[in-house]
Tab-separated table of C-alpha atoms in Angstrom:
chain	number	residue	atom	x	y	z
C	1	MET	CA	-3.884	-4.203	0.384
C	2	ALA	CA	-3.260	-3.352	4.035
C	3	ASP	CA	-3.920	0.365	3.556
C	4	LYS	CA	-7.255	-0.494	1.854
C	5	ILE	CA	-8.293	-2.607	4.842
C	6	SER	CA	-7.305	0.210	7.164
C	7	TYR	CA	-9.391	2.660	5.143
C	8	ILE	CA	-12.441	0.359	5.288
C	9	ALA	CA	-12.015	-0.218	9.031
C	10	ARG	CA	-11.815	3.505	9.740
C	11	LYS	CA	-14.889	4.080	7.601
C	12	PHE	CA	-16.827	1.469	9.622
C	13	ILE	CA	-15.864	3.220	12.860
C	14	GLU	CA	-17.044	6.553	11.458
C	15	GLU	CA	-20.354	4.949	10.373
C	16	ASP	CA	-20.845	3.149	13.712
C	17	VAL	CA	-20.564	-0.335	12.169
C	18	PRO	CA	-19.136	-3.180	14.341
C	19	PHE	CA	-16.638	-5.554	12.735
C	20	VAL	CA	-13.871	-8.033	13.438
C	21	VAL	CA	-10.310	-8.098	12.158
C	22	ALA	CA	-8.335	-11.319	11.776
C	23	LYS	CA	-4.580	-10.909	11.540
C	24	VAL	CA	-1.783	-13.410	10.990
C	25	ILE	CA	0.553	-12.732	13.908
C	26	ALA	CA	2.999	-15.641	13.477
C	27	THR	CA	3.872	-18.281	10.882
C	28	LYS	CA	6.213	-21.207	10.579
C	29	GLY	CA	7.179	-23.143	7.485
C	30	SER	CA	5.190	-22.799	4.260
C	31	ALA	CA	2.134	-20.881	5.470
C	32	PRO	CA	0.127	-19.385	2.557
C	33	ARG	CA	0.386	-15.808	3.862
C	34	LYS	CA	3.023	-14.310	6.068
C	35	ARG	CA	2.789	-12.243	9.209
C	36	ASP	CA	0.475	-9.189	9.192
C	37	ALA	CA	-1.876	-10.530	6.495
C	38	VAL	CA	-5.326	-9.208	7.401
C	39	LEU	CA	-8.978	-10.150	6.882
C	40	LEU	CA	-11.844	-7.879	7.927
C	41	MET	CA	-15.481	-8.988	8.363
C	42	ASN	CA	-18.427	-6.718	9.102
C	43	PHE	CA	-21.694	-7.580	10.844
C	44	GLU	CA	-23.233	-8.612	7.474
C	45	GLU	CA	-20.431	-11.204	7.225
C	46	LYS	CA	-18.905	-9.541	4.185
C	47	THR	CA	-15.131	-9.835	4.042
C	48	TRP	CA	-12.173	-7.798	2.800
C	49	GLY	CA	-8.606	-9.024	2.586
C	50	THR	CA	-7.292	-12.539	3.163
C	51	VAL	CA	-5.288	-14.611	5.637
C	52	GLY	CA	-4.341	-17.237	3.081
C	53	GLY	CA	-7.358	-18.795	1.394
C	54	GLY	CA	-8.533	-22.409	1.445
C	55	LEU	CA	-9.356	-24.151	4.703
C	56	LEU	CA	-7.389	-21.613	6.746
C	57	GLU	CA	-9.573	-18.830	5.403
C	58	ALA	CA	-12.758	-20.852	5.910
C	59	GLU	CA	-11.908	-21.641	9.539
C	60	THR	CA	-10.896	-18.056	10.211
C	61	GLU	CA	-14.154	-16.756	8.764
C	62	LYS	CA	-16.063	-19.234	10.930
C	63	TYR	CA	-14.377	-17.917	14.062
C	64	CYS	CA	-14.941	-14.336	12.887
C	65	ARG	CA	-18.678	-14.987	12.617
C	66	GLN	CA	-18.698	-16.466	16.103
C	67	GLN	CA	-16.855	-13.480	17.533
C	68	LEU	CA	-19.228	-11.031	15.877
C	69	LYS	CA	-21.990	-12.726	17.889
C	70	THR	CA	-20.149	-13.136	21.194
C	71	LYS	CA	-18.423	-9.720	20.928
C	72	GLU	CA	-15.437	-11.188	22.742
C	73	LYS	CA	-12.644	-8.650	22.481
C	74	VAL	CA	-9.658	-10.755	21.386
C	75	LYS	CA	-9.082	-14.448	20.694
C	76	THR	CA	-6.080	-16.262	19.248
C	77	TYR	CA	-6.100	-19.488	17.249
C	78	ASP	CA	-3.228	-21.797	16.313
C	79	PHE	CA	-3.488	-23.767	13.063
C	80	ILE	CA	-1.421	-26.690	11.805
C	81	LEU	CA	-1.483	-26.610	8.005
C	82	ASP	CA	-0.624	-30.236	7.351
C	83	GLU	CA	-2.899	-32.876	5.868
C	84	LYS	CA	-0.913	-35.555	7.729
C	85	GLN	CA	-1.681	-34.072	11.142
C	86	SER	CA	-4.829	-34.397	13.213
C	87	GLY	CA	-6.302	-32.867	16.344
C	88	GLU	CA	-7.242	-29.353	17.393
C	89	GLY	CA	-6.229	-26.713	14.884
C	90	ALA	CA	-5.105	-29.233	12.264
C	91	LEU	CA	-6.250	-28.443	8.723
C	92	ALA	CA	-5.873	-30.767	5.752
C	93	MET	CA	-3.718	-28.397	3.749
C	94	GLY	CA	-0.615	-29.253	1.783
C	95	CYS	CA	1.367	-26.211	2.971
C	96	GLY	CA	3.092	-28.033	5.793
C	97	GLY	CA	3.417	-24.918	7.951
C	98	ASP	CA	1.787	-23.367	11.004
C	99	ALA	CA	-0.120	-20.111	11.433
C	100	THR	CA	-1.345	-18.169	14.449
C	101	ILE	CA	-4.270	-15.834	13.876
C	102	MET	CA	-5.583	-13.202	16.250
C	103	ILE	CA	-9.201	-12.060	15.878
C	104	GLU	CA	-10.282	-8.759	17.405
C	105	TYR	CA	-13.851	-7.505	17.799
C	106	VAL	CA	-14.087	-3.752	17.286
C	107	ASP	CA	-16.960	-1.813	18.823
C	108	PRO	CA	-17.183	1.465	16.866
C	109	LYS	CA	-18.538	3.229	19.937
C	110	ASN	CA	-15.473	2.216	21.904
C	111	PRO	CA	-12.646	1.232	19.514
C	112	GLY	CA	-9.984	1.799	22.176
C	113	ASN	CA	-6.512	1.885	20.673
C	114	PHE	CA	-7.588	0.097	17.525
C	115	VAL	CA	-7.212	3.040	15.155
C	116	GLU	CA	-3.682	3.785	16.321
C	117	ASP	CA	-2.610	0.149	16.599
C	118	PHE	CA	-4.026	-0.718	13.171
C	119	LYS	CA	-2.457	2.254	11.422
C	120	THR	CA	-0.745	0.904	8.322
C	121	ILE	CA	2.190	2.267	6.412
C	122	SER	CA	2.265	2.808	2.663
C	123	GLN	CA	5.478	2.525	0.665
C	124	ALA	CA	6.879	5.426	-1.359
C	125	TYR	CA	9.865	4.985	-3.662
C	126	ILE	CA	11.548	8.320	-4.372
C	127	PHE	CA	13.967	8.306	-7.309
C	128	GLY	CA	16.380	11.175	-6.884
C	129	GLY	CA	17.806	12.440	-3.609
C	130	GLY	CA	17.956	16.163	-4.322
C	131	HIS	CA	16.284	19.165	-2.718
C	132	VAL	CA	12.701	18.122	-3.474
C	133	SER	CA	13.260	14.632	-2.052
C	134	LYS	CA	14.849	16.044	1.078
C	135	ALA	CA	11.801	18.265	1.641
C	136	LEU	CA	9.289	15.552	0.690
C	137	ASP	CA	10.674	12.707	2.814
C	138	PRO	CA	9.534	14.035	6.247
C	139	VAL	CA	6.181	15.210	4.843
C	140	LEU	CA	5.353	11.715	3.627
C	141	ARG	CA	6.117	10.309	7.062
C	142	HIS	CA	3.374	12.510	8.522
C	143	ILE	CA	0.811	10.864	6.206
C	144	ASP	CA	1.767	7.263	7.038
C	145	PHE	CA	4.406	6.498	4.408
C	146	GLU	CA	7.727	4.748	4.638
C	147	THR	CA	10.229	6.010	2.098
C	148	THR	CA	12.998	4.448	0.064
C	149	ILE	CA	15.389	6.920	-1.566
C	150	ILE	CA	17.198	5.846	-4.743
C	151	ASP	CA	19.965	7.833	-6.443
C	152	ASP	CA	23.073	7.119	-8.503
C	153	ARG	CA	25.159	9.339	-6.211
C	154	GLU	CA	26.116	8.104	-2.773
C	155	GLU	CA	26.249	11.643	-1.387
C	156	TYR	CA	22.527	12.013	-2.197
C	157	ALA	CA	21.310	8.602	-1.008
C	158	ASN	CA	22.598	7.918	2.468
C	159	THR	CA	21.368	7.691	6.044
C	160	GLN	CA	22.991	10.992	7.002
C	161	ARG	CA	20.923	12.881	4.436
C	162	PHE	CA	17.771	10.796	5.034
C	163	PRO	CA	18.062	9.521	8.626
C	164	GLU	CA	14.428	8.440	8.933
C	165	ALA	CA	13.984	6.814	5.530
C	166	ARG	CA	13.199	3.113	5.504
C	167	ALA	CA	16.125	2.596	3.133
C	168	THR	CA	18.567	4.473	0.926
C	169	VAL	CA	19.802	2.817	-2.261
C	170	VAL	CA	22.702	3.791	-4.490
C	171	CYS	CA	22.353	2.414	-8.013
C	172	ASP	CA	25.193	2.296	-10.531
C	173	ASP	CA	22.982	3.988	-13.072
C	174	PHE	CA	19.273	4.798	-13.291
C	175	ASP	CA	19.102	2.179	-16.064
C	176	ASN	CA	19.001	-0.474	-13.317
C	177	CYS	CA	17.414	1.566	-10.532
C	178	PHE	CA	14.703	-1.010	-9.794
C	179	ASP	CA	17.183	-3.804	-9.060
C	180	GLY	CA	16.197	-5.308	-5.700
C	181	ILE	CA	12.999	-3.262	-5.495
C	182	GLU	CA	9.641	-5.056	-5.663
C	183	THR	CA	6.650	-2.753	-6.001
C	184	ASP	CA	2.997	-3.790	-5.832
C	185	GLU	CA	-0.398	-2.298	-6.662
C	186	ASP	CA	-0.240	-0.208	-3.460
C	187	SER	CA	3.197	1.323	-4.114
C	188	PHE	CA	3.782	5.024	-4.783
C	189	ILE	CA	6.562	5.867	-7.239
C	190	ILE	CA	7.939	9.423	-7.286
C	191	ILE	CA	10.444	10.495	-9.950
C	192	VAL	CA	12.457	13.600	-9.070
C	193	THR	CA	15.950	12.946	-10.432
C	194	ARG	CA	18.365	15.752	-11.269
C	195	GLY	CA	17.659	15.778	-15.009
C	196	HIS	CA	15.598	14.689	-18.009
C	197	ARG	CA	17.870	11.750	-18.773
C	198	GLY	CA	17.451	10.219	-15.324
C	199	ASP	CA	13.710	10.865	-15.305
C	200	LEU	CA	13.298	9.071	-18.632
C	201	LYS	CA	15.295	6.055	-17.496
C	202	VAL	CA	13.277	5.677	-14.306
C	203	LEU	CA	9.921	6.280	-15.996
C	204	ARG	CA	10.686	3.714	-18.697
C	205	GLN	CA	11.072	1.048	-15.985
C	206	ALA	CA	8.348	2.330	-13.656
C	207	LEU	CA	5.664	2.035	-16.342
C	208	ARG	CA	6.256	-1.730	-16.314
C	209	LYS	CA	6.004	-2.001	-12.527
C	210	PRO	CA	2.788	-2.374	-10.503
C	211	HIS	CA	1.881	0.805	-8.657
C	212	ALA	CA	-0.945	2.863	-7.201
C	213	TYR	CA	0.680	6.155	-8.141
C	214	LEU	CA	3.387	7.222	-10.560
C	215	GLY	CA	4.424	10.866	-10.628
C	216	MET	CA	7.270	12.690	-12.393
C	217	ILE	CA	8.595	16.197	-11.888
C	218	GLY	CA	9.192	18.556	-14.808
C	219	SER	CA	7.550	21.082	-17.080
C	220	ARG	CA	4.769	20.139	-19.473
C	221	ARG	CA	7.095	20.747	-22.414
C	222	LYS	CA	9.822	18.502	-21.017
C	223	ASN	CA	7.357	15.775	-20.123
C	224	ALA	CA	5.754	15.929	-23.578
C	225	LEU	CA	9.172	15.295	-25.128
C	226	LEU	CA	9.765	12.294	-22.854
C	227	PHE	CA	6.309	10.907	-23.600
C	228	GLU	CA	6.959	11.276	-27.336
C	229	GLN	CA	10.134	9.241	-26.915
C	230	LEU	CA	8.314	6.517	-24.972
C	231	LEU	CA	5.504	6.345	-27.529
C	232	SER	CA	8.133	5.697	-30.195
C	233	GLU	CA	9.440	2.826	-28.047
C	234	GLY	CA	6.048	1.103	-27.955
C	235	PHE	CA	4.446	2.443	-24.779
C	236	THR	CA	0.766	3.297	-25.191
C	237	GLN	CA	-0.950	6.621	-24.704
C	238	GLU	CA	-3.134	4.979	-22.052
C	239	GLU	CA	-0.041	4.021	-20.054
C	240	LEU	CA	1.343	7.542	-20.271
C	241	ASP	CA	-1.995	9.094	-19.348
C	242	GLY	CA	-1.670	7.351	-15.985
C	243	VAL	CA	1.477	9.301	-15.117
C	244	HIS	CA	1.009	12.348	-12.895
C	245	ALA	CA	3.212	14.802	-14.747
C	246	PRO	CA	3.900	17.511	-13.879
C	247	ILE	CA	3.818	15.940	-10.435
C	248	GLY	CA	1.712	17.423	-7.639
C	249	LEU	CA	-1.434	19.497	-7.398
C	250	GLU	CA	-1.376	22.902	-9.069
C	251	ILE	CA	-0.840	25.354	-6.187
C	252	LYS	CA	1.713	27.597	-7.941
C	253	SER	CA	4.486	25.989	-5.893
C	254	GLU	CA	8.073	27.108	-6.501
C	255	THR	CA	10.361	26.131	-3.625
C	256	PRO	CA	11.252	22.500	-2.843
C	257	GLU	CA	9.171	22.749	0.314
C	258	GLU	CA	6.132	24.021	-1.586
C	259	ILE	CA	6.577	21.370	-4.273
C	260	SER	CA	6.741	18.670	-1.599
C	261	ILE	CA	3.400	19.858	-0.186
C	262	SER	CA	1.800	19.743	-3.645
C	263	ILE	CA	3.101	16.202	-4.201
C	264	ALA	CA	1.873	15.015	-0.795
C	265	ALA	CA	-1.551	16.550	-1.423
C	266	GLU	CA	-1.855	14.748	-4.759
C	267	ILE	CA	-0.774	11.478	-3.170
C	268	ILE	CA	-3.382	11.842	-0.401
C	269	ARG	CA	-6.085	12.323	-3.043
C	270	VAL	CA	-4.919	9.400	-5.180
C	271	ARG	CA	-4.635	7.088	-2.182
C	272	ALA	CA	-8.176	7.942	-1.044
C	273	GLU	CA	-9.590	7.415	-4.545
C	274	HIS	CA	-7.674	4.162	-4.858
C	275	ASN	CA	-9.049	2.864	-1.566
C	276	GLU	CA	-12.599	3.971	-2.327
C	277	ALA	CA	-12.532	2.244	-5.710
C	278	GLU	CA	-11.277	-1.008	-4.218
C	279	ALA	CA	-13.888	-0.888	-1.456
C	280	ALA	CA	-16.657	-0.278	-4.012
C	281	VAL	CA	-15.569	-3.252	-6.103
C	282	LYS	CA	-15.467	-5.516	-3.068
C	283	HIS	CA	-18.903	-4.322	-1.954
C	284	ALA	CA	-20.347	-4.974	-5.421
C	285	GLU	CA	-18.861	-8.465	-5.444
C	286	ALA	CA	-20.365	-9.193	-2.038
C	287	GLU	CA	-23.782	-7.917	-3.165
C	288	ALA	CA	-23.607	-10.108	-6.261
C	289	ARG	CA	-22.865	-13.187	-4.129
C	290	ILE	CA	-25.864	-12.434	-1.923
C	291	HIS	CA	-28.216	-12.360	-4.917
C	292	GLU	CA	-26.816	-15.448	-6.649
């Protein structure tokens, strides 16, 4: 979700639209959303994202509307999320925790350091630590990704080989390669293991995981054989049609470095389309509420 909010915010700046961003900067106890949860509101009082819902969200939106009018640069609010408490900042919520929310007004004509400070990082999970992964890892960092490298060989998944990766994971076998890994609808899954057998094992699990992008290396013939196997196991054609295979844009790439560029280019396109689609849905929902 965070990368979608970032996309929308950058678009507002480009279109000269003022807005405010509310961000959870600290929590204690059972707050509904943890640190870095974000809500964006534009001058039409339409919102994207969430800081937790319920009364916390309602109060935050109230302060966002006020700040859109006052244009005060930054304000911070402390909330007590306990129905047994009273006084300033106390909300009758059953969470029992605390939350601190910072609201920032962004003037598109003078956004200051907002764009750089608000830059968000997407998560890429690269299965296979071979030559393509080694070339791809630094490229993804240049387009705002953190990487996790997973391989069943310790010599191919370690901090010496991938010193700037967010994490390196050695699995006993690719049959359990998602153990300890939680993907979401904004995750990018890249399958570049050393062989067909590993690719099939990872893909079989990845198809059941939430993701924004799922790509697998290999020739069309090899991938067709793997897809045939998965269809026989009960996967649907629709599920397989969502896999980017062969991975990457067609640029006649041959070397690992060229392949990494083609993968990164495809990921940039998919991420932009993903963000645009989510923004369009949110805009349509907001328009529908206006006309209710």
